[in-house]
Every structure is written in C-alpha cells, then in structure tokens.
Short mmCIF file of C-alpha atoms in Angstrom, two decimals:
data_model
loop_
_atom_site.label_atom_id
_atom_site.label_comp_id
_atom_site.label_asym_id
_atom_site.label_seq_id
_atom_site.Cartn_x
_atom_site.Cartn_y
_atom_site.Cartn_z
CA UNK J 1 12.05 290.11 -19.64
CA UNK J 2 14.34 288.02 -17.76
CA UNK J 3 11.80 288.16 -14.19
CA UNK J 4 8.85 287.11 -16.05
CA UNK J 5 11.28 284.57 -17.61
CA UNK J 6 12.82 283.40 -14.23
CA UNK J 7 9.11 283.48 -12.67
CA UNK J 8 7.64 281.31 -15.57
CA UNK J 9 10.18 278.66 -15.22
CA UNK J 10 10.23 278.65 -11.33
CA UNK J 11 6.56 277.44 -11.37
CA UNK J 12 7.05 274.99 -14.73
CA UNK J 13 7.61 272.30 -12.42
CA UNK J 14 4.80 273.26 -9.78
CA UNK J 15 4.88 269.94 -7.82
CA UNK J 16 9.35 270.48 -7.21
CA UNK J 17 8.69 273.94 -6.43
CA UNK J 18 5.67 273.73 -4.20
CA UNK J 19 7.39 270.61 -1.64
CA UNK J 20 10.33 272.95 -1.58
CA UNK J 21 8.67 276.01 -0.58
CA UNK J 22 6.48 273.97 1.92
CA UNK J 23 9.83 271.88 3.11
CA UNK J 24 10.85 275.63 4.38
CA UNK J 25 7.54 277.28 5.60
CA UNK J 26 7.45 273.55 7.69
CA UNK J 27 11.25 274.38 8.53
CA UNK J 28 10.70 277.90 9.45
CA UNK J 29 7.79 276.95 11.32
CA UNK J 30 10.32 275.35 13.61
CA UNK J 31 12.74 277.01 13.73
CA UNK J 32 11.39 280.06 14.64
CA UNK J 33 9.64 278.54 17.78
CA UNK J 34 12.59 276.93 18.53
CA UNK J 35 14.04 280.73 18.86
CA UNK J 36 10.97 281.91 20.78
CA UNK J 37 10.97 279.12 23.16
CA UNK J 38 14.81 279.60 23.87
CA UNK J 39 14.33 283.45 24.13
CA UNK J 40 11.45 283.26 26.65
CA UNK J 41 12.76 280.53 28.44
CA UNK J 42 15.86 282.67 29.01
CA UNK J 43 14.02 285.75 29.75
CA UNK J 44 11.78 284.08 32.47
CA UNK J 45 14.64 282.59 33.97
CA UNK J 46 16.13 285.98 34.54
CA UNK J 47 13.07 287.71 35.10
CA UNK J 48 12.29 285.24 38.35
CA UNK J 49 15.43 285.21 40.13
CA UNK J 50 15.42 289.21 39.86
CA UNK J 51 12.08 288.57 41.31
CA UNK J 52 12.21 286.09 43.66
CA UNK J 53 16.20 286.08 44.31
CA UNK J 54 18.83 288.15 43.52
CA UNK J 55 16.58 291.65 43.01
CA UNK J 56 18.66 294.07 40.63
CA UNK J 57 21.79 294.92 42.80
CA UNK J 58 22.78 293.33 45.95
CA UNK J 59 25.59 294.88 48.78
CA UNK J 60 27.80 292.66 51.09
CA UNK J 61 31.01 292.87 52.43
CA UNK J 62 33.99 291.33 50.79
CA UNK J 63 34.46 288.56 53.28
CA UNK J 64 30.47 287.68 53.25
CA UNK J 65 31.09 286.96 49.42
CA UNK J 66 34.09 284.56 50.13
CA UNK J 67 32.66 282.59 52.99
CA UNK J 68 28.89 283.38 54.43
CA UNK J 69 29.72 283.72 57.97
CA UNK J 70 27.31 284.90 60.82
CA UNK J 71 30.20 287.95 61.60
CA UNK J 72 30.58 288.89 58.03
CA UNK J 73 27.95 291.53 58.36
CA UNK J 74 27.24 294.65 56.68
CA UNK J 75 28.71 297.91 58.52
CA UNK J 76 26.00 300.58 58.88
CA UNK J 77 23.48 298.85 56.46
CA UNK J 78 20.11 300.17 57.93
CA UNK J 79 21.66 303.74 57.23
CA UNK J 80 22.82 302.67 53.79
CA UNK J 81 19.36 301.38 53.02
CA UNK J 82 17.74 304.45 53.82
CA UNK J 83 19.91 306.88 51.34
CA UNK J 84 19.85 304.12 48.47
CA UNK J 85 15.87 304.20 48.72
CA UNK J 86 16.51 308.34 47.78
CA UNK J 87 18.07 307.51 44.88
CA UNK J 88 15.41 308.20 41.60
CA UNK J 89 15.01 305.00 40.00
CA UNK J 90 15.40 302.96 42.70
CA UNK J 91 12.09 301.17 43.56
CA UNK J 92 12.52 299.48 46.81
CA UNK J 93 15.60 298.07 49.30
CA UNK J 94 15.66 295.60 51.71
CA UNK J 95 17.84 294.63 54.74
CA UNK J 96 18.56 291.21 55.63
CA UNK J 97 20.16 289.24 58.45
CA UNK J 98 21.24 285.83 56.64
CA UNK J 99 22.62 283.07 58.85
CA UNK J 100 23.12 279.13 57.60
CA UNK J 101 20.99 276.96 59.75
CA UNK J 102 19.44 273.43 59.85
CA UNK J 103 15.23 272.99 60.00
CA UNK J 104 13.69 270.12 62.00
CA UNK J 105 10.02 269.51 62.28
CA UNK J 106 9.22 265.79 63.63
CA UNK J 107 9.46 264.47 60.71
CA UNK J 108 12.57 265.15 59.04
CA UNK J 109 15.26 267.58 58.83
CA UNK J 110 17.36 269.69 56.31
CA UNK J 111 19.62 272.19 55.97
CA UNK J 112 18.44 276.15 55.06
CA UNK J 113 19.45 279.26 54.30
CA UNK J 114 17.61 281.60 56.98
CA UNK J 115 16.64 284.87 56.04
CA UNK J 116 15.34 287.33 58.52
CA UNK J 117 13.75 290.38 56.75
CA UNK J 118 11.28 293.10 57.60
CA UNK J 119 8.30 291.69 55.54
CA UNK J 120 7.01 295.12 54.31
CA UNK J 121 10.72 296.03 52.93
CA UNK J 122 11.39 292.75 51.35
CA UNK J 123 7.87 292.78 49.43
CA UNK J 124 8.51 296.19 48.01
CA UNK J 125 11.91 294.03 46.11
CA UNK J 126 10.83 290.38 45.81
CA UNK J 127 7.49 288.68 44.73
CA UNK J 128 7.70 287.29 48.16
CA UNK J 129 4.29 287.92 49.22
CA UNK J 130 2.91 287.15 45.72
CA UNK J 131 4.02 284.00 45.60
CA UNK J 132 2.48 282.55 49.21
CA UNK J 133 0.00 279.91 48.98
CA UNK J 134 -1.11 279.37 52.10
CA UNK J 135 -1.36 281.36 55.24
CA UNK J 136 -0.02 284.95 55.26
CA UNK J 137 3.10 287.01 55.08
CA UNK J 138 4.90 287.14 58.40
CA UNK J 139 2.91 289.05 60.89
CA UNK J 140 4.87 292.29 63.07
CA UNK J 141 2.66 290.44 66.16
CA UNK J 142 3.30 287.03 67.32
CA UNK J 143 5.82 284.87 68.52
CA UNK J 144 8.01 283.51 66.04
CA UNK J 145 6.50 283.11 62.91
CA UNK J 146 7.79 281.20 60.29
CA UNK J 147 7.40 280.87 56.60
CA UNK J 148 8.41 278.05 54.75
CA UNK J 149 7.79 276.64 50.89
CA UNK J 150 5.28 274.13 49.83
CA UNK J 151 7.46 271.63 48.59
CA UNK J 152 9.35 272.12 52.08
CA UNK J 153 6.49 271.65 54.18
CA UNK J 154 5.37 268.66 52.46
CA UNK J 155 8.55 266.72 52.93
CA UNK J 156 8.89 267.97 56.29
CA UNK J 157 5.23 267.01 56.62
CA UNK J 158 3.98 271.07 57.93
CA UNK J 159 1.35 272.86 58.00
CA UNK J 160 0.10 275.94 58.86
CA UNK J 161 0.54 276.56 62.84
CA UNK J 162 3.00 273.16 62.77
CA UNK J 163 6.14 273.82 65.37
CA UNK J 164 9.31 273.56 63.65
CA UNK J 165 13.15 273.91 65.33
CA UNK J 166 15.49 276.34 64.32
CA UNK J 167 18.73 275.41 65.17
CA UNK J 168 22.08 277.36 63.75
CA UNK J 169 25.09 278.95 65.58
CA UNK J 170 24.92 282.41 67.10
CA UNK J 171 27.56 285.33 67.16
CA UNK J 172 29.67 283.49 69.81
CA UNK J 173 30.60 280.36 67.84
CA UNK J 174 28.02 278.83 69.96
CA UNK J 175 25.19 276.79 69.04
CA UNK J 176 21.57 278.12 69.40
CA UNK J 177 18.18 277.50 68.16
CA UNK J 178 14.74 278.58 68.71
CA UNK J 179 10.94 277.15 68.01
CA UNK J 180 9.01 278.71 65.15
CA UNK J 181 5.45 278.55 63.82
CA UNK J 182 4.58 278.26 60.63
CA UNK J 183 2.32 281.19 59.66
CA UNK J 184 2.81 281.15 55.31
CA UNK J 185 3.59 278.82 52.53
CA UNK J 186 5.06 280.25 49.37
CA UNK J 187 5.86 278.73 46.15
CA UNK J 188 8.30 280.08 43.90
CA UNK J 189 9.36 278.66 40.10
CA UNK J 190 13.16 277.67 41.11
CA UNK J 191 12.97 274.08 43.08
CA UNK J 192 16.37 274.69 44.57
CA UNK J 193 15.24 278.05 45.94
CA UNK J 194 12.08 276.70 48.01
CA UNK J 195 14.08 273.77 49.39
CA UNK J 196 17.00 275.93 50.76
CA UNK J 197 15.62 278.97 52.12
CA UNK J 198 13.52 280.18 55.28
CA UNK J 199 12.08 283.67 56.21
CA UNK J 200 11.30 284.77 59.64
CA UNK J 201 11.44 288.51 60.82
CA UNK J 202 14.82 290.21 61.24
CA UNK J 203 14.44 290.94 64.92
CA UNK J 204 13.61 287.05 65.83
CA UNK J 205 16.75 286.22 63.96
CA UNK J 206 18.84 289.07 65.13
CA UNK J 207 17.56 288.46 69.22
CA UNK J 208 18.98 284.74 69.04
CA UNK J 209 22.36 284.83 66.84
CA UNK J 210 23.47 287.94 69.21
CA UNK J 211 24.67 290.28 66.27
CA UNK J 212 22.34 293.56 66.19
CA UNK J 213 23.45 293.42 62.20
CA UNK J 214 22.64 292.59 58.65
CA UNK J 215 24.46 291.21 55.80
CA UNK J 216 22.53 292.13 52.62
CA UNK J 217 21.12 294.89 51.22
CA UNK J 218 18.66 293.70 48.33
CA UNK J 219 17.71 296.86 45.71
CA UNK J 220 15.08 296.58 43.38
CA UNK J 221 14.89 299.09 40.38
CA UNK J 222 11.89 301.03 38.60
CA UNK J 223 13.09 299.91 35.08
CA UNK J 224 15.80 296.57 35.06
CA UNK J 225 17.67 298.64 32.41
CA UNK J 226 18.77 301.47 34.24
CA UNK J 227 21.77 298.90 36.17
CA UNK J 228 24.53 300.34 34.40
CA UNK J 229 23.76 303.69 35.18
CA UNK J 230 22.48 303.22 38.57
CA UNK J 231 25.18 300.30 40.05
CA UNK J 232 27.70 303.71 40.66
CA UNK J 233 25.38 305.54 42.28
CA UNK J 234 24.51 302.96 44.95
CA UNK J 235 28.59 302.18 44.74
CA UNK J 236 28.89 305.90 45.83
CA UNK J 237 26.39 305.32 48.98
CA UNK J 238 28.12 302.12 50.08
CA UNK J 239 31.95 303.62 49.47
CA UNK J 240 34.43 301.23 50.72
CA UNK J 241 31.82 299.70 53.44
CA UNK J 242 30.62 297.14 51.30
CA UNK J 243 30.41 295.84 47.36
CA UNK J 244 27.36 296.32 45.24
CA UNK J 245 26.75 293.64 42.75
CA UNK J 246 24.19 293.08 39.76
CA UNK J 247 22.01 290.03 39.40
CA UNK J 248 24.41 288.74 36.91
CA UNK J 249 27.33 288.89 38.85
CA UNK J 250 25.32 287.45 41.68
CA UNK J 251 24.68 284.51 39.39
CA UNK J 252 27.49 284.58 36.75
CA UNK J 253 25.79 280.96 35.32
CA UNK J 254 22.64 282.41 34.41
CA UNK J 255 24.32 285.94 33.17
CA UNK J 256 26.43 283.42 30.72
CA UNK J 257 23.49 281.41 29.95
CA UNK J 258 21.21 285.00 28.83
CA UNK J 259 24.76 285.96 27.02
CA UNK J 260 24.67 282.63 25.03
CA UNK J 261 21.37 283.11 23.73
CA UNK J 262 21.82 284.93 20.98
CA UNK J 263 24.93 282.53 19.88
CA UNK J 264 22.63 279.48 20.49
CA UNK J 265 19.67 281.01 18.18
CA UNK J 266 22.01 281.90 15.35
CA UNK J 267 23.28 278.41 15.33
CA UNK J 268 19.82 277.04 14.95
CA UNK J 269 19.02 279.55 12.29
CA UNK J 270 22.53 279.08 10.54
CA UNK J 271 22.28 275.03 10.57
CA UNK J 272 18.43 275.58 9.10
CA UNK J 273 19.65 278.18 6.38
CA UNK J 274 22.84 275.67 5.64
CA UNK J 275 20.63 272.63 5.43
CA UNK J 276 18.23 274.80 2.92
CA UNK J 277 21.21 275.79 0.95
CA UNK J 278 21.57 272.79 -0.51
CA UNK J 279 18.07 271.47 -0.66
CA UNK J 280 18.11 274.63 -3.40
CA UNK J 281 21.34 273.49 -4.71
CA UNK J 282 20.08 270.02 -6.00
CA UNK J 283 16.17 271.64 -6.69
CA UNK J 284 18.21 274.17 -8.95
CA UNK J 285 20.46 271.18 -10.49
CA UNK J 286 17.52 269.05 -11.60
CA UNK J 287 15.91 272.35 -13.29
CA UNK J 288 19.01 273.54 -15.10
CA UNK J 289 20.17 270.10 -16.37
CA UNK J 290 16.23 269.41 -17.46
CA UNK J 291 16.80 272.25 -19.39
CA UNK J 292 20.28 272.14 -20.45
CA UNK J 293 19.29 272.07 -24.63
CA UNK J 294 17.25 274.96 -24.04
CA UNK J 295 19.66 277.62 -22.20
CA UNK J 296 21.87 275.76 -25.11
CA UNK J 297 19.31 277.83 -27.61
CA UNK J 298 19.05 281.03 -25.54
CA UNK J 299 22.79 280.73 -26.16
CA UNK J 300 22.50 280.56 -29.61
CA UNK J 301 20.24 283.19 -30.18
CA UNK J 302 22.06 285.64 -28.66
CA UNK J 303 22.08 285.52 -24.67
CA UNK J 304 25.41 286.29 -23.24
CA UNK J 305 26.57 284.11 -20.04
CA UNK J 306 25.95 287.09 -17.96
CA UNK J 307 21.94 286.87 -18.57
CA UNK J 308 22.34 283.07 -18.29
CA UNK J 309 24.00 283.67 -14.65
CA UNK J 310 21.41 286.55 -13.75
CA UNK J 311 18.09 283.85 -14.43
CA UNK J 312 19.37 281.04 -12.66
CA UNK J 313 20.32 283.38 -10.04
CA UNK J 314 16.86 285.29 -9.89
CA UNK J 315 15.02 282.08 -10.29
CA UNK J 316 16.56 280.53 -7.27
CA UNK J 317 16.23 283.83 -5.23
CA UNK J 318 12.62 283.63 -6.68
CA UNK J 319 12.23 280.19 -4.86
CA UNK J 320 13.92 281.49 -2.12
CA UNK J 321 12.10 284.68 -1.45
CA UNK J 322 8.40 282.85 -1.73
CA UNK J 323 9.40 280.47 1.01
CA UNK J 324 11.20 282.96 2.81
CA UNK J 325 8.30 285.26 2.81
CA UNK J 326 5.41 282.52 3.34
CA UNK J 327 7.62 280.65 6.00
CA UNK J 328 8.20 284.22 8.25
CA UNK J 329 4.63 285.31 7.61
CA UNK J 330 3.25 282.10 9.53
CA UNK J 331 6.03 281.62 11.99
CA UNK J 332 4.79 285.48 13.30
CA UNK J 333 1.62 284.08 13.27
CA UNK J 334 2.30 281.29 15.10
CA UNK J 335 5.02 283.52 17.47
CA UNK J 336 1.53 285.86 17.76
CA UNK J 337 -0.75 283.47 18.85
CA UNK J 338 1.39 281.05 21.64
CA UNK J 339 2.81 284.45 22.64
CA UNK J 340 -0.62 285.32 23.97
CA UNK J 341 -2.18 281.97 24.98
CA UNK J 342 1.93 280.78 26.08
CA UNK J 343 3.01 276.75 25.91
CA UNK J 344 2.41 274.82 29.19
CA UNK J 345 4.72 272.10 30.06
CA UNK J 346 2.17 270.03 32.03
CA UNK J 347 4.38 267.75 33.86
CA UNK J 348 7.55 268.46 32.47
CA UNK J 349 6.98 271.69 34.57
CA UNK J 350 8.34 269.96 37.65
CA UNK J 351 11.37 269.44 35.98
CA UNK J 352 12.39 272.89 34.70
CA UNK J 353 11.71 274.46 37.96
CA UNK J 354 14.89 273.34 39.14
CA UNK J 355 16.02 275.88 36.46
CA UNK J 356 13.84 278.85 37.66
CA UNK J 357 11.20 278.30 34.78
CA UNK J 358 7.36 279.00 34.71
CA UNK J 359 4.83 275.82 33.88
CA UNK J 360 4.22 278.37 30.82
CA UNK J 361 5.68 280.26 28.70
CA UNK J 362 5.29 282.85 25.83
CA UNK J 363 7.49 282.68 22.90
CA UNK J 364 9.16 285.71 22.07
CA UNK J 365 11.25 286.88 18.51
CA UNK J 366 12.41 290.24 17.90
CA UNK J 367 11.89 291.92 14.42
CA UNK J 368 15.94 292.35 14.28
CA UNK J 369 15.63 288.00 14.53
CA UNK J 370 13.16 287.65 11.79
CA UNK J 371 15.26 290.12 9.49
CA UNK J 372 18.44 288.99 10.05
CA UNK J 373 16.92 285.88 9.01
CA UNK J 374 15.12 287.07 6.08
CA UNK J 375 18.33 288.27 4.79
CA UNK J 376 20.14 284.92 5.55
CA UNK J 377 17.60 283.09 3.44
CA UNK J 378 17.94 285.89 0.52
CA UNK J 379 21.94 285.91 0.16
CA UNK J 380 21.62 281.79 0.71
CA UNK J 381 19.60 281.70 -2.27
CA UNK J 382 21.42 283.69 -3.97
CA UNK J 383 24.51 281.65 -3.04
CA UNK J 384 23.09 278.36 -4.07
CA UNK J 385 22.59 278.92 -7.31
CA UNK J 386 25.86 279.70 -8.31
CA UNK J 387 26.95 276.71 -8.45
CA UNK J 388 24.10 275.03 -10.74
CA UNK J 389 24.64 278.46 -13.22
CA UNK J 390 28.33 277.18 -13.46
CA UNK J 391 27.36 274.25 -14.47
CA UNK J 392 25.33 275.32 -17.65
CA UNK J 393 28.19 277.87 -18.49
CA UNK J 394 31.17 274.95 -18.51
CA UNK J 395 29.50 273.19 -21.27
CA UNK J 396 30.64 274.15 -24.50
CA UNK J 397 27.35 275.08 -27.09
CA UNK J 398 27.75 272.28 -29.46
CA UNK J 399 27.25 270.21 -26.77
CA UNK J 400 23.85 271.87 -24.90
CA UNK J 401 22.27 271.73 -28.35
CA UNK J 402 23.24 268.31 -28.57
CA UNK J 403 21.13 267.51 -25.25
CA UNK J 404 17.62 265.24 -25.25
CA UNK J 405 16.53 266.13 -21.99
#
C-alpha cells in the first residue's frame, strides 16, 4: 500500500518531478563523460609512453640513473639481453647506446637525446617503426643514416636525404661529431619526445663515442600486467650489474597522475551526487509542506510516524532511482557510442601532445564506476529525505490539520 502510495504522489506533481529527473539524466550525462574522458585520457597517456618510451621495464646502472654520462654504461648488457628475451612473457628487448648530443642542420640547431639502437630489436619493444611518416626505418646498409621527427625536421628545415651534424663528446672527454643522413621521419603523440630525441644505429654511435657499450636495456612484455610478477625475474638476470625499473618508476609523474585517477573521478561523482542531494532536499520540502494537512489526516486515521518516515523516504528514493536509472542507461549509451567512433580534439590536439595524448580518444567507464555510482545516488536519496520527513513529524497534529495548503 505504501509503494503505490509513494509512486502516486511522486508523479502528482508531474512537471517538479519530470525537470528533476531530467536535471540528473542532463547531470549524469556529464558526468559520466567527464569520467570516460579522464579515464581514457589517462590510459592513452600510459599506453604511449610504454609504447613509444619507457617500454614495460627498463635496466641501467645506478650511476646512469643519477647523472646520464657517456661512461655510465651497462656491464655485459648484450648478454643480459639475450637471457631476458628467454624469459616466457617477455615479448621483445632492446639494447641501446644513449649519449647527450647537440643536432645542427643549416638551419638551426638544438640539443637531443641520441639513441643508437639495432632497428629490428627496438621495433619488436617500441612503435618506432609504426609511427614513421616519411622515409624508412634505419637501413643495416648505408652510411650514417639518421632518423629524426617531423616536427624536428621542420624547424630544422630537413628532409629526407638532408645532411645534418652530429656533434656530442666521446669516451675520452673529448669532443666528436659525425655527418648523418636523414633516411625516416616519425611522429609520435608526446611533443617533448619528438623534439628531444634522435635514432641512428648502435654501431655508428658506438664507432665515434669510443665505448664498445650500451646503457639501456628496454623490455617489452606479452601482457602489461604481468610487471609485478615478471620485474624479479629480469632482477634475477641483471643481479647486482644493473637496476631494472617499471614504466612508472621510470616516470613517477605519470605513475602518480594514473594513481590519481580514480581519486579525481570520485570527486566529480561525489560533488554531482552532493549537488543532487539537495536539489532532492528542497523538491522533497515543497511536496511535504504542500501536503502538510494531509499526512496531518493519515495521522489521524491511524498512520504511525514510522509509515510517515518510510513514504517520504520511498518517495524520494522513488525520484531518485528513476533518474538514477534513466541517467546511467543513456550515459552507457553515450559511453557506447563515442567509445567506438572516439572524440577528436581537432586543434586542441597540438596542445595535449605535449602530454603524450592521441588527437582522439575513446571514453572508457568500468561497470564497478557506474555501480558504485548507482549506489551513491540510491543511499543519497535516501539521505535527503530525512530531513523533509522530520519536518512533518515535529509538528504537533492539531496543527497539520489546521494547514490550508
């Protein structure tokens, strides 16, 4: 009796009740691709430098971590490379030689991080040949190719087959430099990446700095959760030569950023479900003081407080649950559909590459998100009409009956 009670009166006022369950489908509506659009742009920020960057695990010496210096290098690493590529679950591993350097063409110069790889190695760990544009990965003929980004090459005003200077300083302290051609142009998401790194082969690199050694090992993994059970393994093949690191060591910032995420999207959630509570709070007020002579008569006739409590309660949990419900239904819809076509920045895309981000992406919320905030709506419906029921309870029965509402 009381639910088709509470449902009859939630929908006596249709117009009140209909803006408020519209204010939060519109609010959820928000909200929730708010969440999405956090969530992915966290995830693709991770997912790139793994990709392009860090891989899953990386191995240097101690004093390479504190200061990147040419004779920091990596005791032993081809050998180490070769057992961690053994390892089940380990997908590929490359060697690099990694010297600081500065990159002159005739029309400018800048400072770069040089990395001298063995091409096929480094493309079985990074998107590196994936993401050139123009030309091709760096040939095992030739002498001295080069491969630079696209945003580098246009401020440096390059082109494929352009002659650019090398110049950094070799194993001796001394200063050394060598001419390269450009053979590939690759464009990554992260700004700050392209601008500040080079890649030429290992053995160019190695020949002119004078050290016959590496500095990094770079592992990629089959499946990006198996790090915690596969950093002790590789720890085991390095021993005391070297430390292994994950990407979020690597880059604490963006491992505190992906930690964050979930704090950030229960704030926006938690200031939404606050800011609802008391749009219910006054919606129930108006209805229960509107109405004030009649729970004054239910009174009369026999209902205890405790029933009086239970419908205001189940009417605003009513009001709450239809909103909840409508407002989650279309928010999955609307997570469903830009998941699959994704949201493109158009020229704001320039801008969030110098945070590692795509020029689209595809909002993503878990089912554990739209529950938890299912359940947030429920109890702060619940919650909010408490206060209106306690209202209509104070007042003394001569004086409900007494009410002309």
């Amino acid at each position: 009796m009381l639910f088709k009670l509470a449902w009859k009166n939630v929908w006596r006022n249709r117009l009140r009740s209909g803006i408020m369950v519209a204010a939060m489908v519109f609010g959820l509506l928000g909200v929730i691709l708010m969440v999405g659009f956090v969530k992915a742009m966290t995830d693709n920020m991770v997912e790139n430098a793994i990709k392009y960057q860090t891989a899953h695990l990386q191995v240097h010496t101690p004093d390479f971590l504190v200061n990147e210096e040419l004779g920091a290098w990596l005791p032993g690493a081809d050998e180490m490379a070769r057992e961690i590529r053994e390892i089940p679950g380990v997908g590929g591993v490359t060697v690099r030689h990694v010297v600081d350097g500065m990159l002159a063409s005739a029309a400018s110069t800048r400072g770069v991080r040089i990395n001298g790889i063995i091409a096929k190695d480094e493309s079985a760990v990074t998107s590196l040949a994936e993401s050139i544009v123009e030309g091709r990965l760096l040939p095992e003929k030739g002498r001295n190719p080069i491969m630079v980004s696209r945003r580098s090459a246009k401020k440096l005003n390059l082109r494929i087959g352009s002659k650019v200077v090398l110049t950094f300083s070799d194993i001796q302290g001394e200063v050394s430099g060598a001419a390269f051609r450009v053979c590939g142009l690759f464009n990554t998401p992260s700004t700050g990446f392209d601008e500040s790194n080079v890649y030429v082969r290992r053995a160019d690199l190695t020949g002119y700095t004078g050290l016959g050694q590496s500095h990094e090992i770079a592992v990629r993994l089959t499946h990006g959760d198996d790090i915690d059970g596969l950093k002790p393994v590789v720890e085991g093949v390095v021993g005391d030569s070297g430390i292994v690191q994950d990407w979020g060591e690597v880059q604490p910032v963006l491992a505190a950023l992906k930690g964050t995420m979930h704090l950030s999207n229960n704030i926006i959630i938690g200031v939404f479900v606050a800011a609802l509570g008391f749009g219910i709070i006054n919606i129930m007020l108006m209805s229960v003081f509107e109405r004030t002579r009649e729970f004054g008569m239910l009174m009369a006739v026999g209902m205890t407080g405790g029933k009086v409590l239970r419908l205001v309660v189940m009417e605003s949990l009513m009001l709450g649950g239809v909103g909840s419900v409508l407002g989650l239904a279309a928010s999955s819809l609307m997570i469903a559909v830009t998941g699959k076509v994704g949201l493109p920045f158009g020229r704001m895309a320039e801008g969030l590459g110098a945070f590692g981000v795509d020029a689209v992406l595809y909002p993503e919320v878990t089912m554990a998100t739209y529950l938890s905030t299912l359940v947030m709506l429920l109890v702060t419906s619940v919650l909010a009409a408490l206060y209106p029921a306690r209202q209509i309870l104070k007042k003394k029965l001569s004086e409900a009956l007494a009410e002309k509402h």
